[in-house]
Amino acid sequence: MAGLYIKVIGYEWLSGGDNTCRPCQENNGQRYYVRPRPGQKALSEMPDAPLHPNCRCKARPIARVTVESSAGEQGGDDDYIQGGVRVMGGWWFNNGRTLWDGPVWKKWCGGDWGGGRDLRDPNAIGPADASPADAMDAVCKRHDDCYDSAVAREECDRRLVRELEALPADPARWPHPPVADEVEAADEYRTMALWWFKRKIEREALVGD
């Protein structure tokens, strides 16, 4: 049985309309790629939205859709990840989760996800071994533990970003690397997680000003 594999390869910048400011208009339609080819812009070059307090710009994912056999579905050997599709390295819509819940990675990365189960479901059963599956999973667990402590959540998010950035660029060189066939997925998920939490930190800073 075949399934869809959706891979985000970059983002397209979209301005909020004709009445936007000049920087917004100049960036409208620009594309930024995770792995840029010659002549393409890198994701690191993409401006951070919002550009100003009234900015309505957004970044729309550029996706590549392929069809794979069922061997690439159901979370691979992670049988606690049930169903879903893999996008940006992580699993979406697994275990009855919705789009708004976001993706998960292994046992500890993902909103309301811990120990390999959805924490909102009292009947959910995670794996017998809930220890982190790799170095990124361990970073996510420490982030969860930080949220449960007296430390401010903004500081927990900053620690997460610092720890993810401190890991070697090649997941195969992490102290506790992912399995060989998930190295690329791990890299994609970390890139997405860093982008998301950096934006979250920036938004909270704007609200606090």
PDB file of C-alpha atoms in Angstrom:
ATOM      1  CA  MET A   1       0.000   0.000   0.000  1.00  0.00           C
ATOM      2  CA  ALA A   2       1.417   3.378  -0.999  1.00  0.00           C
ATOM      3  CA  GLY A   3       1.216   6.592   0.954  1.00  0.00           C
ATOM      4  CA  LEU A   4       1.994  10.276   0.464  1.00  0.00           C
ATOM      5  CA  TYR A   5       5.274  11.704   1.677  1.00  0.00           C
ATOM      6  CA  ILE A   6       5.206  15.490   1.910  1.00  0.00           C
ATOM      7  CA  LYS A   7       8.533  17.250   2.229  1.00  0.00           C
ATOM      8  CA  VAL A   8       8.841  20.988   2.807  1.00  0.00           C
ATOM      9  CA  ILE A   9      11.776  22.230   0.740  1.00  0.00           C
ATOM     10  CA  GLY A  10      11.404  25.944   1.427  1.00  0.00           C
ATOM     11  CA  TYR A  11       9.048  28.884   1.991  1.00  0.00           C
ATOM     12  CA  GLU A  12       7.520  31.579  -0.214  1.00  0.00           C
ATOM     13  CA  TRP A  13       7.156  35.060   1.285  1.00  0.00           C
ATOM     14  CA  LEU A  14       3.696  36.541   0.791  1.00  0.00           C
ATOM     15  CA  SER A  15       2.864  40.166   1.570  1.00  0.00           C
ATOM     16  CA  GLY A  16      -0.419  41.222   3.092  1.00  0.00           C
ATOM     17  CA  GLY A  17      -1.791  43.096   0.063  1.00  0.00           C
ATOM     18  CA  ASP A  18      -1.357  46.159  -2.170  1.00  0.00           C
ATOM     19  CA  ASN A  19      -1.321  48.591   0.740  1.00  0.00           C
ATOM     20  CA  THR A  20       1.669  47.038   2.481  1.00  0.00           C
ATOM     21  CA  CYS A  21       4.927  48.874   3.121  1.00  0.00           C
ATOM     22  CA  ARG A  22       7.793  48.853   0.617  1.00  0.00           C
ATOM     23  CA  PRO A  23       9.875  46.121   2.366  1.00  0.00           C
ATOM     24  CA  CYS A  24       6.827  43.848   2.381  1.00  0.00           C
ATOM     25  CA  GLN A  25       6.142  44.517  -1.299  1.00  0.00           C
ATOM     26  CA  GLU A  26       9.783  43.922  -2.251  1.00  0.00           C
ATOM     27  CA  ASN A  27       9.811  40.530  -0.533  1.00  0.00           C
ATOM     28  CA  ASN A  28       6.459  39.424  -1.934  1.00  0.00           C
ATOM     29  CA  GLY A  29       6.834  36.235  -3.957  1.00  0.00           C
ATOM     30  CA  GLN A  30      10.448  35.635  -2.969  1.00  0.00           C
ATOM     31  CA  ARG A  31      11.316  31.982  -2.361  1.00  0.00           C
ATOM     32  CA  TYR A  32      13.782  30.654   0.189  1.00  0.00           C
ATOM     33  CA  TYR A  33      14.998  27.064   0.244  1.00  0.00           C
ATOM     34  CA  VAL A  34      16.278  24.698   2.938  1.00  0.00           C
ATOM     35  CA  ARG A  35      18.851  23.307   0.510  1.00  0.00           C
ATOM     36  CA  PRO A  36      19.184  26.047  -2.130  1.00  0.00           C
ATOM     37  CA  ARG A  37      20.519  25.305  -5.582  1.00  0.00           C
ATOM     38  CA  PRO A  38      22.673  27.799  -7.513  1.00  0.00           C
ATOM     39  CA  GLY A  39      20.678  30.976  -8.037  1.00  0.00           C
ATOM     40  CA  GLN A  40      18.194  30.192  -5.240  1.00  0.00           C
ATOM     41  CA  LYS A  41      17.992  31.985  -1.902  1.00  0.00           C
ATOM     42  CA  ALA A  42      18.690  30.130   1.339  1.00  0.00           C
ATOM     43  CA  LEU A  43      16.137  29.891   4.157  1.00  0.00           C
ATOM     44  CA  SER A  44      18.606  31.740   6.384  1.00  0.00           C
ATOM     45  CA  GLU A  45      18.173  34.800   4.118  1.00  0.00           C
ATOM     46  CA  MET A  46      14.408  34.993   4.645  1.00  0.00           C
ATOM     47  CA  PRO A  47      13.297  38.025   6.692  1.00  0.00           C
ATOM     48  CA  ASP A  48      11.751  37.399  10.072  1.00  0.00           C
ATOM     49  CA  ALA A  49       8.045  38.191  10.129  1.00  0.00           C
ATOM     50  CA  PRO A  50       6.556  40.445  11.302  1.00  0.00           C
ATOM     51  CA  LEU A  51       8.671  43.211   9.767  1.00  0.00           C
ATOM     52  CA  HIS A  52       6.789  45.783  11.850  1.00  0.00           C
ATOM     53  CA  PRO A  53       3.886  45.750  14.360  1.00  0.00           C
ATOM     54  CA  ASN A  54       1.207  45.963  11.628  1.00  0.00           C
ATOM     55  CA  CYS A  55       2.881  43.516   9.248  1.00  0.00           C
ATOM     56  CA  ARG A  56       0.582  40.863   7.787  1.00  0.00           C
ATOM     57  CA  CYS A  57       3.191  39.013   5.776  1.00  0.00           C
ATOM     58  CA  LYS A  58       3.529  35.266   6.075  1.00  0.00           C
ATOM     59  CA  ALA A  59       5.709  32.457   4.805  1.00  0.00           C
ATOM     60  CA  ARG A  60       3.927  29.723   2.857  1.00  0.00           C
ATOM     61  CA  PRO A  61       5.615  26.301   2.763  1.00  0.00           C
ATOM     62  CA  ILE A  62       6.870  25.036  -0.591  1.00  0.00           C
ATOM     63  CA  ALA A  63       6.204  21.304  -0.559  1.00  0.00           C
ATOM     64  CA  ARG A  64       7.308  18.377  -2.672  1.00  0.00           C
ATOM     65  CA  VAL A  65       4.878  15.453  -2.660  1.00  0.00           C
ATOM     66  CA  THR A  66       5.980  11.931  -3.521  1.00  0.00           C
ATOM     67  CA  VAL A  67       4.451   8.484  -3.122  1.00  0.00           C
ATOM     68  CA  GLU A  68       6.170   5.870  -0.987  1.00  0.00           C
ATOM     69  CA  SER A  69       5.416   2.332   0.066  1.00  0.00           C
ATOM     70  CA  SER A  70       3.974   1.576   3.477  1.00  0.00           C
ATOM     71  CA  ALA A  71       7.483   0.813   4.736  1.00  0.00           C
ATOM     72  CA  GLY A  72       7.935   4.563   5.061  1.00  0.00           C
ATOM     73  CA  GLU A  73       4.705   5.073   6.997  1.00  0.00           C
ATOM     74  CA  GLN A  74       3.451   4.491  10.516  1.00  0.00           C
ATOM     75  CA  GLY A  75       6.551   6.005  12.113  1.00  0.00           C
ATOM     76  CA  GLY A  76       8.909   3.304  10.874  1.00  0.00           C
ATOM     77  CA  ASP A  77       9.992   1.151  13.814  1.00  0.00           C
ATOM     78  CA  ASP A  78       8.401   3.606  16.258  1.00  0.00           C
ATOM     79  CA  ASP A  79       5.155   1.671  16.609  1.00  0.00           C
ATOM     80  CA  TYR A  80       3.907   4.084  19.282  1.00  0.00           C
ATOM     81  CA  ILE A  81       3.551   6.661  16.469  1.00  0.00           C
ATOM     82  CA  GLN A  82       0.316   5.542  14.854  1.00  0.00           C
ATOM     83  CA  GLY A  83      -0.651   6.754  11.396  1.00  0.00           C
ATOM     84  CA  GLY A  84       0.051  10.215  10.067  1.00  0.00           C
ATOM     85  CA  VAL A  85       2.185  11.649   7.279  1.00  0.00           C
ATOM     86  CA  ARG A  86       5.772  12.794   7.456  1.00  0.00           C
ATOM     87  CA  VAL A  87       6.338  16.486   6.757  1.00  0.00           C
ATOM     88  CA  MET A  88       9.429  18.558   7.654  1.00  0.00           C
ATOM     89  CA  GLY A  89      10.940  15.437   9.178  1.00  0.00           C
ATOM     90  CA  GLY A  90       8.215  14.954  11.787  1.00  0.00           C
ATOM     91  CA  TRP A  91       4.911  13.089  11.912  1.00  0.00           C
ATOM     92  CA  TRP A  92       1.642  15.011  11.529  1.00  0.00           C
ATOM     93  CA  PHE A  93      -1.884  13.735  12.223  1.00  0.00           C
ATOM     94  CA  ASN A  94      -0.508  10.715  14.116  1.00  0.00           C
ATOM     95  CA  ASN A  95      -2.354   9.231  17.096  1.00  0.00           C
ATOM     96  CA  GLY A  96      -5.526  11.181  16.331  1.00  0.00           C
ATOM     97  CA  ARG A  97      -3.793  14.561  16.442  1.00  0.00           C
ATOM     98  CA  THR A  98      -4.886  17.511  14.285  1.00  0.00           C
ATOM     99  CA  LEU A  99      -3.051  19.973  12.070  1.00  0.00           C
ATOM    100  CA  TRP A 100      -3.001  22.517  14.898  1.00  0.00           C
ATOM    101  CA  ASP A 101      -1.153  20.085  17.170  1.00  0.00           C
ATOM    102  CA  GLY A 102       1.852  20.209  14.857  1.00  0.00           C
ATOM    103  CA  PRO A 103       4.392  17.457  14.175  1.00  0.00           C
ATOM    104  CA  VAL A 104       6.116  15.084  16.580  1.00  0.00           C
ATOM    105  CA  TRP A 105       9.584  13.602  16.603  1.00  0.00           C
ATOM    106  CA  LYS A 106      10.263  10.380  18.461  1.00  0.00           C
ATOM    107  CA  LYS A 107       9.133  10.347  22.114  1.00  0.00           C
ATOM    108  CA  TRP A 108       9.498  13.909  23.365  1.00  0.00           C
ATOM    109  CA  CYS A 109       9.380  16.467  20.543  1.00  0.00           C
ATOM    110  CA  GLY A 110       5.984  17.997  19.811  1.00  0.00           C
ATOM    111  CA  GLY A 111       3.220  19.955  21.502  1.00  0.00           C
ATOM    112  CA  ASP A 112       1.347  17.935  24.160  1.00  0.00           C
ATOM    113  CA  TRP A 113       3.551  14.977  23.279  1.00  0.00           C
ATOM    114  CA  GLY A 114       5.741  13.239  25.842  1.00  0.00           C
ATOM    115  CA  GLY A 115       7.005   9.749  26.495  1.00  0.00           C
ATOM    116  CA  GLY A 116       5.763   8.669  23.065  1.00  0.00           C
ATOM    117  CA  ARG A 117       2.097   9.504  23.695  1.00  0.00           C
ATOM    118  CA  ASP A 118      -0.395  12.357  23.485  1.00  0.00           C
ATOM    119  CA  LEU A 119      -0.444  13.800  27.000  1.00  0.00           C
ATOM    120  CA  ARG A 120      -4.078  14.934  26.669  1.00  0.00           C
ATOM    121  CA  ASP A 121      -5.320  11.374  26.205  1.00  0.00           C
ATOM    122  CA  PRO A 122      -5.593   9.621  29.587  1.00  0.00           C
ATOM    123  CA  ASN A 123      -5.888   6.254  27.835  1.00  0.00           C
ATOM    124  CA  ALA A 124      -2.836   6.686  25.607  1.00  0.00           C
ATOM    125  CA  ILE A 125      -0.042   4.197  26.202  1.00  0.00           C
ATOM    126  CA  GLY A 126       3.492   5.070  25.198  1.00  0.00           C
ATOM    127  CA  PRO A 127       6.471   2.745  24.731  1.00  0.00           C
ATOM    128  CA  ALA A 128       7.780   0.783  27.702  1.00  0.00           C
ATOM    129  CA  ASP A 129      11.092   2.603  27.319  1.00  0.00           C
ATOM    130  CA  ALA A 130      10.344   6.327  27.416  1.00  0.00           C
ATOM    131  CA  SER A 131      13.994   7.406  27.349  1.00  0.00           C
ATOM    132  CA  PRO A 132      14.944   9.841  24.546  1.00  0.00           C
ATOM    133  CA  ALA A 133      15.589   8.163  21.197  1.00  0.00           C
ATOM    134  CA  ASP A 134      18.404  10.520  20.174  1.00  0.00           C
ATOM    135  CA  ALA A 135      20.136  13.784  21.094  1.00  0.00           C
ATOM    136  CA  MET A 136      17.353  16.012  19.732  1.00  0.00           C
ATOM    137  CA  ASP A 137      14.760  13.963  21.570  1.00  0.00           C
ATOM    138  CA  ALA A 138      16.777  14.530  24.754  1.00  0.00           C
ATOM    139  CA  VAL A 139      16.753  18.291  24.134  1.00  0.00           C
ATOM    140  CA  CYS A 140      12.962  18.157  23.768  1.00  0.00           C
ATOM    141  CA  LYS A 141      12.616  16.224  27.029  1.00  0.00           C
ATOM    142  CA  ARG A 142      14.687  18.807  28.881  1.00  0.00           C
ATOM    143  CA  HIS A 143      12.445  21.478  27.352  1.00  0.00           C
ATOM    144  CA  ASP A 144       9.360  19.665  28.673  1.00  0.00           C
ATOM    145  CA  ASP A 145      10.965  19.307  32.108  1.00  0.00           C
ATOM    146  CA  CYS A 146      11.808  23.012  32.049  1.00  0.00           C
ATOM    147  CA  TYR A 147       8.166  23.868  31.318  1.00  0.00           C
ATOM    148  CA  ASP A 148       7.186  21.814  34.371  1.00  0.00           C
ATOM    149  CA  SER A 149       9.654  23.701  36.581  1.00  0.00           C
ATOM    150  CA  ALA A 150       9.573  27.198  38.037  1.00  0.00           C
ATOM    151  CA  VAL A 151      11.628  28.575  35.144  1.00  0.00           C
ATOM    152  CA  ALA A 152       9.826  31.069  32.880  1.00  0.00           C
ATOM    153  CA  ARG A 153       8.657  29.446  29.654  1.00  0.00           C
ATOM    154  CA  GLU A 154      10.378  32.094  27.549  1.00  0.00           C
ATOM    155  CA  GLU A 155      13.703  31.051  29.086  1.00  0.00           C
ATOM    156  CA  CYS A 156      12.878  27.377  28.461  1.00  0.00           C
ATOM    157  CA  ASP A 157      12.325  28.202  24.782  1.00  0.00           C
ATOM    158  CA  ARG A 158      15.635  30.056  24.623  1.00  0.00           C
ATOM    159  CA  ARG A 159      17.425  27.092  26.169  1.00  0.00           C
ATOM    160  CA  LEU A 160      15.831  24.799  23.592  1.00  0.00           C
ATOM    161  CA  VAL A 161      17.097  26.983  20.743  1.00  0.00           C
ATOM    162  CA  ARG A 162      20.610  27.137  22.213  1.00  0.00           C
ATOM    163  CA  GLU A 163      20.769  23.375  22.697  1.00  0.00           C
ATOM    164  CA  LEU A 164      19.455  22.576  19.221  1.00  0.00           C
ATOM    165  CA  GLU A 165      21.949  24.994  17.679  1.00  0.00           C
ATOM    166  CA  ALA A 166      24.763  23.451  19.729  1.00  0.00           C
ATOM    167  CA  LEU A 167      24.238  20.019  18.164  1.00  0.00           C
ATOM    168  CA  PRO A 168      26.538  19.254  15.195  1.00  0.00           C
ATOM    169  CA  ALA A 169      25.110  20.289  11.821  1.00  0.00           C
ATOM    170  CA  ASP A 170      25.159  16.659  10.684  1.00  0.00           C
ATOM    171  CA  PRO A 171      22.756  14.601  12.861  1.00  0.00           C
ATOM    172  CA  ALA A 172      24.938  11.551  12.198  1.00  0.00           C
ATOM    173  CA  ARG A 173      27.574  13.247  14.378  1.00  0.00           C
ATOM    174  CA  TRP A 174      25.295  13.927  17.345  1.00  0.00           C
ATOM    175  CA  PRO A 175      26.399  12.374  20.664  1.00  0.00           C
ATOM    176  CA  HIS A 176      23.305  10.151  20.385  1.00  0.00           C
ATOM    177  CA  PRO A 177      22.514  10.135  16.646  1.00  0.00           C
ATOM    178  CA  PRO A 178      19.247   9.058  15.004  1.00  0.00           C
ATOM    179  CA  VAL A 179      19.166   5.810  13.053  1.00  0.00           C
ATOM    180  CA  ALA A 180      20.927   6.040   9.689  1.00  0.00           C
ATOM    181  CA  ASP A 181      17.797   6.232   7.522  1.00  0.00           C
ATOM    182  CA  GLU A 182      16.364   9.121   9.585  1.00  0.00           C
ATOM    183  CA  VAL A 183      19.379  11.444   9.546  1.00  0.00           C
ATOM    184  CA  GLU A 184      17.852  13.679   6.858  1.00  0.00           C
ATOM    185  CA  ALA A 185      14.473  13.722   8.623  1.00  0.00           C
ATOM    186  CA  ALA A 186      16.184  14.706  11.883  1.00  0.00           C
ATOM    187  CA  ASP A 187      17.921  17.589  10.120  1.00  0.00           C
ATOM    188  CA  GLU A 188      14.614  18.767   8.623  1.00  0.00           C
ATOM    189  CA  TYR A 189      12.800  18.592  11.957  1.00  0.00           C
ATOM    190  CA  ARG A 190      15.524  20.523  13.775  1.00  0.00           C
ATOM    191  CA  THR A 191      15.477  23.223  11.068  1.00  0.00           C
ATOM    192  CA  MET A 192      11.701  23.525  11.419  1.00  0.00           C
ATOM    193  CA  ALA A 193      11.831  23.533  15.248  1.00  0.00           C
ATOM    194  CA  LEU A 194      14.482  26.249  15.335  1.00  0.00           C
ATOM    195  CA  TRP A 195      12.505  28.392  12.889  1.00  0.00           C
ATOM    196  CA  TRP A 196       9.305  27.955  14.897  1.00  0.00           C
ATOM    197  CA  PHE A 197      10.756  28.682  18.343  1.00  0.00           C
ATOM    198  CA  LYS A 198      12.805  31.659  17.163  1.00  0.00           C
ATOM    199  CA  ARG A 199       9.631  33.183  15.722  1.00  0.00           C
ATOM    200  CA  LYS A 200       7.779  32.361  18.962  1.00  0.00           C
ATOM    201  CA  ILE A 201      10.446  34.102  21.042  1.00  0.00           C
ATOM    202  CA  GLU A 202      10.348  37.158  18.761  1.00  0.00           C
ATOM    203  CA  ARG A 203       6.538  37.378  18.880  1.00  0.00           C
ATOM    204  CA  GLU A 204       6.539  37.188  22.669  1.00  0.00           C
ATOM    205  CA  ALA A 205       9.206  39.895  22.830  1.00  0.00           C
ATOM    206  CA  LEU A 206       7.021  42.193  20.695  1.00  0.00           C
ATOM    207  CA  VAL A 207       4.026  41.588  22.947  1.00  0.00           C
ATOM    208  CA  GLY A 208       6.128  42.309  26.012  1.00  0.00           C
ATOM    209  CA  ASP A 209       7.441  45.651  24.680  1.00  0.00           C
TER     210      ASP A 209
END
